[in-house]
Short mmCIF file of C-alpha atoms in Angstrom, two decimals:
data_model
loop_
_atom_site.label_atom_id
_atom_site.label_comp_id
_atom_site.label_asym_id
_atom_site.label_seq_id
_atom_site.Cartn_x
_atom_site.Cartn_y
_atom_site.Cartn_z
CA UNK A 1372 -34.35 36.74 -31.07
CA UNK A 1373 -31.89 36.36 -28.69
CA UNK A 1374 -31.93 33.63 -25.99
CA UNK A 1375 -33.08 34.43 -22.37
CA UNK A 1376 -30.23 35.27 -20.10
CA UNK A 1377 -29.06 36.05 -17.00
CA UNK A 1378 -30.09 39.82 -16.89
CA UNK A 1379 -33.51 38.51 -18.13
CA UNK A 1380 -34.01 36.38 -14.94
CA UNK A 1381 -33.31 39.11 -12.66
CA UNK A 1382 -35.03 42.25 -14.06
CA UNK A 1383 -37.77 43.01 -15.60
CA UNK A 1384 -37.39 46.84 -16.69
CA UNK A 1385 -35.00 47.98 -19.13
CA UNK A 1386 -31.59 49.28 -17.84
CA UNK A 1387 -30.88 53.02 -17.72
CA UNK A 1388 -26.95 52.54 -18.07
CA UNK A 1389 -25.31 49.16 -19.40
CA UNK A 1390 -23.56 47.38 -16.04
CA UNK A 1391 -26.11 47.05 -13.51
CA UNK A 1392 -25.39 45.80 -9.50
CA UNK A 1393 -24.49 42.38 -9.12
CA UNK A 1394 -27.44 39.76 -8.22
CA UNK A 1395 -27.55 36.57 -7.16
CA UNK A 1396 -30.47 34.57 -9.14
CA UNK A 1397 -32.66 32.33 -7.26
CA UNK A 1398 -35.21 29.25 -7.86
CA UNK A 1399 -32.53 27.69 -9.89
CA UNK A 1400 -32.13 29.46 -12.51
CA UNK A 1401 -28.79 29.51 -13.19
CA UNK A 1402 -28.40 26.07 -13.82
CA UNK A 1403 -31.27 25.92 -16.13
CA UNK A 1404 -29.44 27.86 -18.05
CA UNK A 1405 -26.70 26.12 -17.65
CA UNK A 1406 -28.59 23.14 -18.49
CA UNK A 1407 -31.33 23.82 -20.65
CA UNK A 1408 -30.11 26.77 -22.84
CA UNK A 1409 -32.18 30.02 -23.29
CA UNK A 1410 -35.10 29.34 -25.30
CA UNK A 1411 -38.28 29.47 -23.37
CA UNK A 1412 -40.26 25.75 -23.83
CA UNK A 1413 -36.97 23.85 -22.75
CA UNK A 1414 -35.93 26.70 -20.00
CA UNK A 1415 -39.55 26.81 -18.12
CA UNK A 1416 -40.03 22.75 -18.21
CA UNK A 1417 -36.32 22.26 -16.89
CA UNK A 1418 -37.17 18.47 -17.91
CA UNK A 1419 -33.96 16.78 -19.94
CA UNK A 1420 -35.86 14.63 -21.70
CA UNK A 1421 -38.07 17.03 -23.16
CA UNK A 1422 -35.18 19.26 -23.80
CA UNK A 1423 -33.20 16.81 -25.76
CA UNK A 1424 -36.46 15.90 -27.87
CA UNK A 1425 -36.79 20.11 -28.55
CA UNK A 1426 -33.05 20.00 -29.47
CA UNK A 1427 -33.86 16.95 -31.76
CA UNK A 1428 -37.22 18.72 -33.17
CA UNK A 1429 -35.59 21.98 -33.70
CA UNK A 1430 -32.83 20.89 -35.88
CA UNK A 1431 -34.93 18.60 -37.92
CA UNK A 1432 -37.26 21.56 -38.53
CA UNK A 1433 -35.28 24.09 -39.51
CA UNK A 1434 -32.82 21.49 -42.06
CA UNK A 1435 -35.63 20.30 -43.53
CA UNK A 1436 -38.41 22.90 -43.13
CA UNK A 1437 -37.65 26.25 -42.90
CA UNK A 1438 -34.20 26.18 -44.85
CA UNK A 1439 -36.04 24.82 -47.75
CA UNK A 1440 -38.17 27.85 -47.99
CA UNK A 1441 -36.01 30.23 -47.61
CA UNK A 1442 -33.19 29.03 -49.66
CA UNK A 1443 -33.27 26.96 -52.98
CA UNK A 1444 -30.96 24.21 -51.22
CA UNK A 1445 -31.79 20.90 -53.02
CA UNK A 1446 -28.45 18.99 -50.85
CA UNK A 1447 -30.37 19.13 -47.33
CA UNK A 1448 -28.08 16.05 -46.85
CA UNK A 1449 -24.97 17.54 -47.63
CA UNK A 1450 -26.47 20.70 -45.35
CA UNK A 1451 -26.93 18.94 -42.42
CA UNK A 1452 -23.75 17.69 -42.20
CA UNK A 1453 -22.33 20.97 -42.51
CA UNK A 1454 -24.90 22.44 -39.64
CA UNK A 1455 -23.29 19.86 -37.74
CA UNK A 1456 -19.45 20.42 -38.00
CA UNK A 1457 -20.58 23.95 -37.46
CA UNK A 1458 -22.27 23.06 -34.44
CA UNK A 1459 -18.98 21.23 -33.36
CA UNK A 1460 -16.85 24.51 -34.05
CA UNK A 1461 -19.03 26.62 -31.80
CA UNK A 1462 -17.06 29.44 -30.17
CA UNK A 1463 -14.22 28.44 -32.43
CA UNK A 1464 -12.14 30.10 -35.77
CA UNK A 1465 -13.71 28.72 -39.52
CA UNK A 1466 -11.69 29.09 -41.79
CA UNK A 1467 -13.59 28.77 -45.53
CA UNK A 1468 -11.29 26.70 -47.17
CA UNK A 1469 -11.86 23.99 -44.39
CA UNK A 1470 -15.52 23.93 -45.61
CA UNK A 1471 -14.58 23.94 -49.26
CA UNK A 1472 -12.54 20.69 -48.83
CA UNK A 1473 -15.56 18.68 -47.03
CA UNK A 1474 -18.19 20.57 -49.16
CA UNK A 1475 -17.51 21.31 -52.62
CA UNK A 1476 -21.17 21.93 -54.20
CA UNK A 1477 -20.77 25.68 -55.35
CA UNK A 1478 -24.45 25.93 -53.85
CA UNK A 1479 -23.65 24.77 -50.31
CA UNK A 1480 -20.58 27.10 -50.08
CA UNK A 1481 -22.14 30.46 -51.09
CA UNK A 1482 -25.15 29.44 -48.86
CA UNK A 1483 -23.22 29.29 -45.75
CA UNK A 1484 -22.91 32.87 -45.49
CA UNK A 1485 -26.52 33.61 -46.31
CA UNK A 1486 -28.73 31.21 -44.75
CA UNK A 1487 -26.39 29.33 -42.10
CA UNK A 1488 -26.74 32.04 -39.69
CA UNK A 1489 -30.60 31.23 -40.01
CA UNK A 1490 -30.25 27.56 -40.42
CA UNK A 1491 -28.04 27.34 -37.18
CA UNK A 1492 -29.05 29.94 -35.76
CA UNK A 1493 -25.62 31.00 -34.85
CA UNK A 1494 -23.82 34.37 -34.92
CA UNK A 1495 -20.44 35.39 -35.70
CA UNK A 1496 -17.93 38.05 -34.79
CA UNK A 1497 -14.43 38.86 -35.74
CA UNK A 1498 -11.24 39.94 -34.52
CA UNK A 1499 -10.05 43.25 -32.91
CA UNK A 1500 -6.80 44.64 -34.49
CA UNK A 1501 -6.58 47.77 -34.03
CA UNK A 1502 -3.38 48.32 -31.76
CA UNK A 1503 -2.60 45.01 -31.55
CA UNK A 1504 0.74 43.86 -32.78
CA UNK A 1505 0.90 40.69 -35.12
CA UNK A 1506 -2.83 40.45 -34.99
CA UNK A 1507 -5.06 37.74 -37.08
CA UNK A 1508 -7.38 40.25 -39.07
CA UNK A 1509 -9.81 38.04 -41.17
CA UNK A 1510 -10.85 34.61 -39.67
CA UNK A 1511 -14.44 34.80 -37.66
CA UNK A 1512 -15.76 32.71 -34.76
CA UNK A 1513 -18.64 31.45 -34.49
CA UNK A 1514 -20.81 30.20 -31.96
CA UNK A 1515 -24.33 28.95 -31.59
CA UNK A 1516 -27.36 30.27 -30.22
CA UNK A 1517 -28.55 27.10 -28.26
CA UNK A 1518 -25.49 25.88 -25.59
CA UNK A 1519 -27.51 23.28 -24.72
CA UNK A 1520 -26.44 20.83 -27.32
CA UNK A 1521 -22.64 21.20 -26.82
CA UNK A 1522 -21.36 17.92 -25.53
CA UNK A 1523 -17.75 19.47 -24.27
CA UNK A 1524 -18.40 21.63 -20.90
CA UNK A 1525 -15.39 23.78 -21.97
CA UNK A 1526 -17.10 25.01 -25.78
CA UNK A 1527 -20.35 25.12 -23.68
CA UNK A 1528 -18.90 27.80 -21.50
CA UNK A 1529 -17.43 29.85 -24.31
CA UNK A 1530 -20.71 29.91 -26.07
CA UNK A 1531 -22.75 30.46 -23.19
CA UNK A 1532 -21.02 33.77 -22.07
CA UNK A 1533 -20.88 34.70 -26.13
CA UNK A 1534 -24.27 34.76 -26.28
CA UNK A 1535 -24.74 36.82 -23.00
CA UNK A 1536 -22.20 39.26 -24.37
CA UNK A 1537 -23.87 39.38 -27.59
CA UNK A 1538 -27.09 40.22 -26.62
CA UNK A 1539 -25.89 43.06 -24.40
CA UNK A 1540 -23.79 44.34 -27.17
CA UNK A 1541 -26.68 44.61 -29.67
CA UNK A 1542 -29.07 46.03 -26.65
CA UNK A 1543 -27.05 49.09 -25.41
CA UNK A 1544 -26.82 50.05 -28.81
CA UNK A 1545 -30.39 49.73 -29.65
CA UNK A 1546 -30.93 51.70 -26.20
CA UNK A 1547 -28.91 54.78 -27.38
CA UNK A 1548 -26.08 54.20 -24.30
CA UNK A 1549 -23.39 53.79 -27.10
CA UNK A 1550 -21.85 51.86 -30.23
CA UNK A 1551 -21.04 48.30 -29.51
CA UNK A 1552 -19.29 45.69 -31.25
CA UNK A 1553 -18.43 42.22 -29.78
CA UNK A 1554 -14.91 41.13 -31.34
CA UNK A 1555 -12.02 38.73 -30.26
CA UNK A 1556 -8.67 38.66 -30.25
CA UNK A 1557 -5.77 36.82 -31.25
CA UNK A 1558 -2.11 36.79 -32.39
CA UNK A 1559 0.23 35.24 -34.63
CA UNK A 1560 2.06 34.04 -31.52
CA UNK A 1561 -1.43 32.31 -30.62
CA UNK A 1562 -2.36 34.33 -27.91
CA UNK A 1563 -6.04 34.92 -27.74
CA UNK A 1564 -8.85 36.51 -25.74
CA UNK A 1565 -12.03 35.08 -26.46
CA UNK A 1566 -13.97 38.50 -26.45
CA UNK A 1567 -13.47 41.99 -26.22
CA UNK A 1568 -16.50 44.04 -25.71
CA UNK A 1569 -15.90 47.73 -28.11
CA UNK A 1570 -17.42 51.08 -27.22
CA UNK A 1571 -17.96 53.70 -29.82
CA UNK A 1572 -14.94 52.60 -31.22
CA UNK A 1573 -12.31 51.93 -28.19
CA UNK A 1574 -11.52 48.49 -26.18
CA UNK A 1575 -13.75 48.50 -23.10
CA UNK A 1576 -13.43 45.31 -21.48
CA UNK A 1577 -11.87 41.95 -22.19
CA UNK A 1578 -13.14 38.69 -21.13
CA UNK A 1579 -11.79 34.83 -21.03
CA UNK A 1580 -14.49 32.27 -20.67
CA UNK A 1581 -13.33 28.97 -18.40
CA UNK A 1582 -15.33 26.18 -16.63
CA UNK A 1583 -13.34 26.07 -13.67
CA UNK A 1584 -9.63 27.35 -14.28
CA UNK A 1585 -8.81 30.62 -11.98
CA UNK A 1586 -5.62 30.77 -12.50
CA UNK A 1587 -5.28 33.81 -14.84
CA UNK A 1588 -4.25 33.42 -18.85
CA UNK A 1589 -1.49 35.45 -19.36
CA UNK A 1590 -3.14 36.54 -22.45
CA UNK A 1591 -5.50 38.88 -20.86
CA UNK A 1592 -2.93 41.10 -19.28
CA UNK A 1593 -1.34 41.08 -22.63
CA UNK A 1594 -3.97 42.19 -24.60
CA UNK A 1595 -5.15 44.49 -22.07
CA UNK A 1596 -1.85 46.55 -21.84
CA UNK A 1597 -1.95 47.09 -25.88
CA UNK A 1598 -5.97 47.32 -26.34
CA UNK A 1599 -5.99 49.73 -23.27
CA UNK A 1600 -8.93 48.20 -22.17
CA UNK A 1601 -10.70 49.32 -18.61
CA UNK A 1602 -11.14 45.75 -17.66
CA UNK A 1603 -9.98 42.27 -18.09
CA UNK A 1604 -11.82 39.40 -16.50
CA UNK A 1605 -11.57 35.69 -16.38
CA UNK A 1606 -15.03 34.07 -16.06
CA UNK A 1607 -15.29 30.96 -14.59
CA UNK A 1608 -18.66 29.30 -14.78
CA UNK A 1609 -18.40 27.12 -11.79
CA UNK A 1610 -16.79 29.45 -9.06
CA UNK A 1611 -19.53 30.24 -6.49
CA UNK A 1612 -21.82 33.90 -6.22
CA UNK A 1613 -19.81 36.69 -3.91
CA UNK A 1614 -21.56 39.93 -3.89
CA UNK A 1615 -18.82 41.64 -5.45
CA UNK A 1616 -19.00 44.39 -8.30
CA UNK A 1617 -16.67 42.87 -10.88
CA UNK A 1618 -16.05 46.36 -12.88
CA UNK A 1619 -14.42 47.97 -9.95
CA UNK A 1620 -11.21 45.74 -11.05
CA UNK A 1621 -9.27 47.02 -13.36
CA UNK A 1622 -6.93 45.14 -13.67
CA UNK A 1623 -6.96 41.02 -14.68
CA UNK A 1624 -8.90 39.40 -12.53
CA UNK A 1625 -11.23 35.78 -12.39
CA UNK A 1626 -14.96 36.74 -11.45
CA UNK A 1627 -17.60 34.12 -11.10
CA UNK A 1628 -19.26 34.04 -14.45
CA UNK A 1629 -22.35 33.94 -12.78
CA UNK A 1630 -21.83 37.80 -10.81
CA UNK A 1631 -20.51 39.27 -14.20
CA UNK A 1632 -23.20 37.57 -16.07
CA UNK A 1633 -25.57 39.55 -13.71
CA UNK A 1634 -24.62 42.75 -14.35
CA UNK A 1635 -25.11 42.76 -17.90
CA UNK A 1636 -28.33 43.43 -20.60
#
């Protein structure tokens, strides 16, 4: 299940091609997004006490609950810890040797890959090389389903427009408009471009995630020229709503997040 979304709060029939008009939400919704995160009991009470008590809930149940009957995990200690740094890596590279040197129970590592997905209910995607010179080829992000939680405003924003991409990724292809993939990228000379949306097989669009910077990465540009990508856009969560199409640009350009957001799944 993937958590509600902008698209969500502005139409109610499915799409008959993926980018749709830009909208402009209203009754606050945006910023219970923002605030609350996409799952439905925090979202409709918009109350942050209750939402911090779901958070709190949540995580107990599915460490102690639902992990333990789906996985023969006797180290729920050890487990939540490792939800945790997880949590604190949203939208960010693991690398599995980093785990191995905090967690070295043979049981917690080959769980991660199985049941942490579940447990954390987070996703992960990997990196775009095709074309791209000196590209990382291996490492995945990760990023969690609940932005909510994430203390730092800057992961938050990351996560929040991962999950929006992700959901439209997996959507259009379960719609029949195409073959999706979400992927990053990022080079030896640590350039990087948080996501890069893929259709049936070729770059399609690029996308930076910022709270408030506009002033372009130079990375997008970069990647844009090699990936041959249509469009490259910088989206900043806290510019206001223009009625403005964002995929008429083609080339780099910084977009509201909340007008791009809009004219996805």
């Amino acid at each position: 299940m993937h958590p509600w979304t902008m698209g969500e709060s502005l139409r109610t029939s499915l799409p008959a091609q993926e980018i749709q008009p830009p909208s402009e939400t209203g009754g606050g919704d945006w910023d219970a997004l923002w605030e609350h995160g996409g799952f439905p009991e925090p979202l409709l009470r918009r109350d942050s006490r209750f939402s911090r008590r779901w958070r709190s809930l949540r995580l107990e149940q599915l460490s102690r609950g639902d992990l333990r009957e789906v996985a023969q995990i006797t180290e729920l200690g050890a487990m939540e810890t490792l939800m945790q740094l997880l949590a604190e890596s949203s939208a960010q590279q693991s690398v599995y040797y980093n785990w191995h040197v905090r967690f070295r129970s043979p049981l917690i590592l080959s769980s991660v890959g199985s049941t942490c997905s579940f447990a954390c209910t987070m996703a992960s995607y990997r990196p775009w090389f095709k074309n791209i010179a000196k590209s990382l080829r291996k490492e995945p992000k990760w990023f969690l389903r609940d932005w909510s939680g994430l203390a730092d405003d800057g992961m938050r924003a990351e996560t929040f427009v991962a999950c929006h991409l992700l959901k439209a990724v997996e959507g259009w292809t379960d719609l029949g408009l195409g073959d999706f993939e979400l992927r990053y990228l990022r080079d030896e000379q640590k350039r990087e471009v948080d996501f890069l949306v893929v259709r049936d097989r070729k770059p399609w669009f690029l996308v930076k995630a910022k709270l408030s910077e506009t002033a372009l990465s130079s990375s997008l540009a970069h990647f844009q020229a090699q990936a041959k990508a249509s469009h490259a856009f910088q989206a900043v969560i806290n510019l206001p709503y223009e009625p403005v199409d964002c995929f008429r640009a083609h080339q780099p350009v910084a977009v509201p997040a909340r007008i791009f957001l809009s004219q996805l799944l």
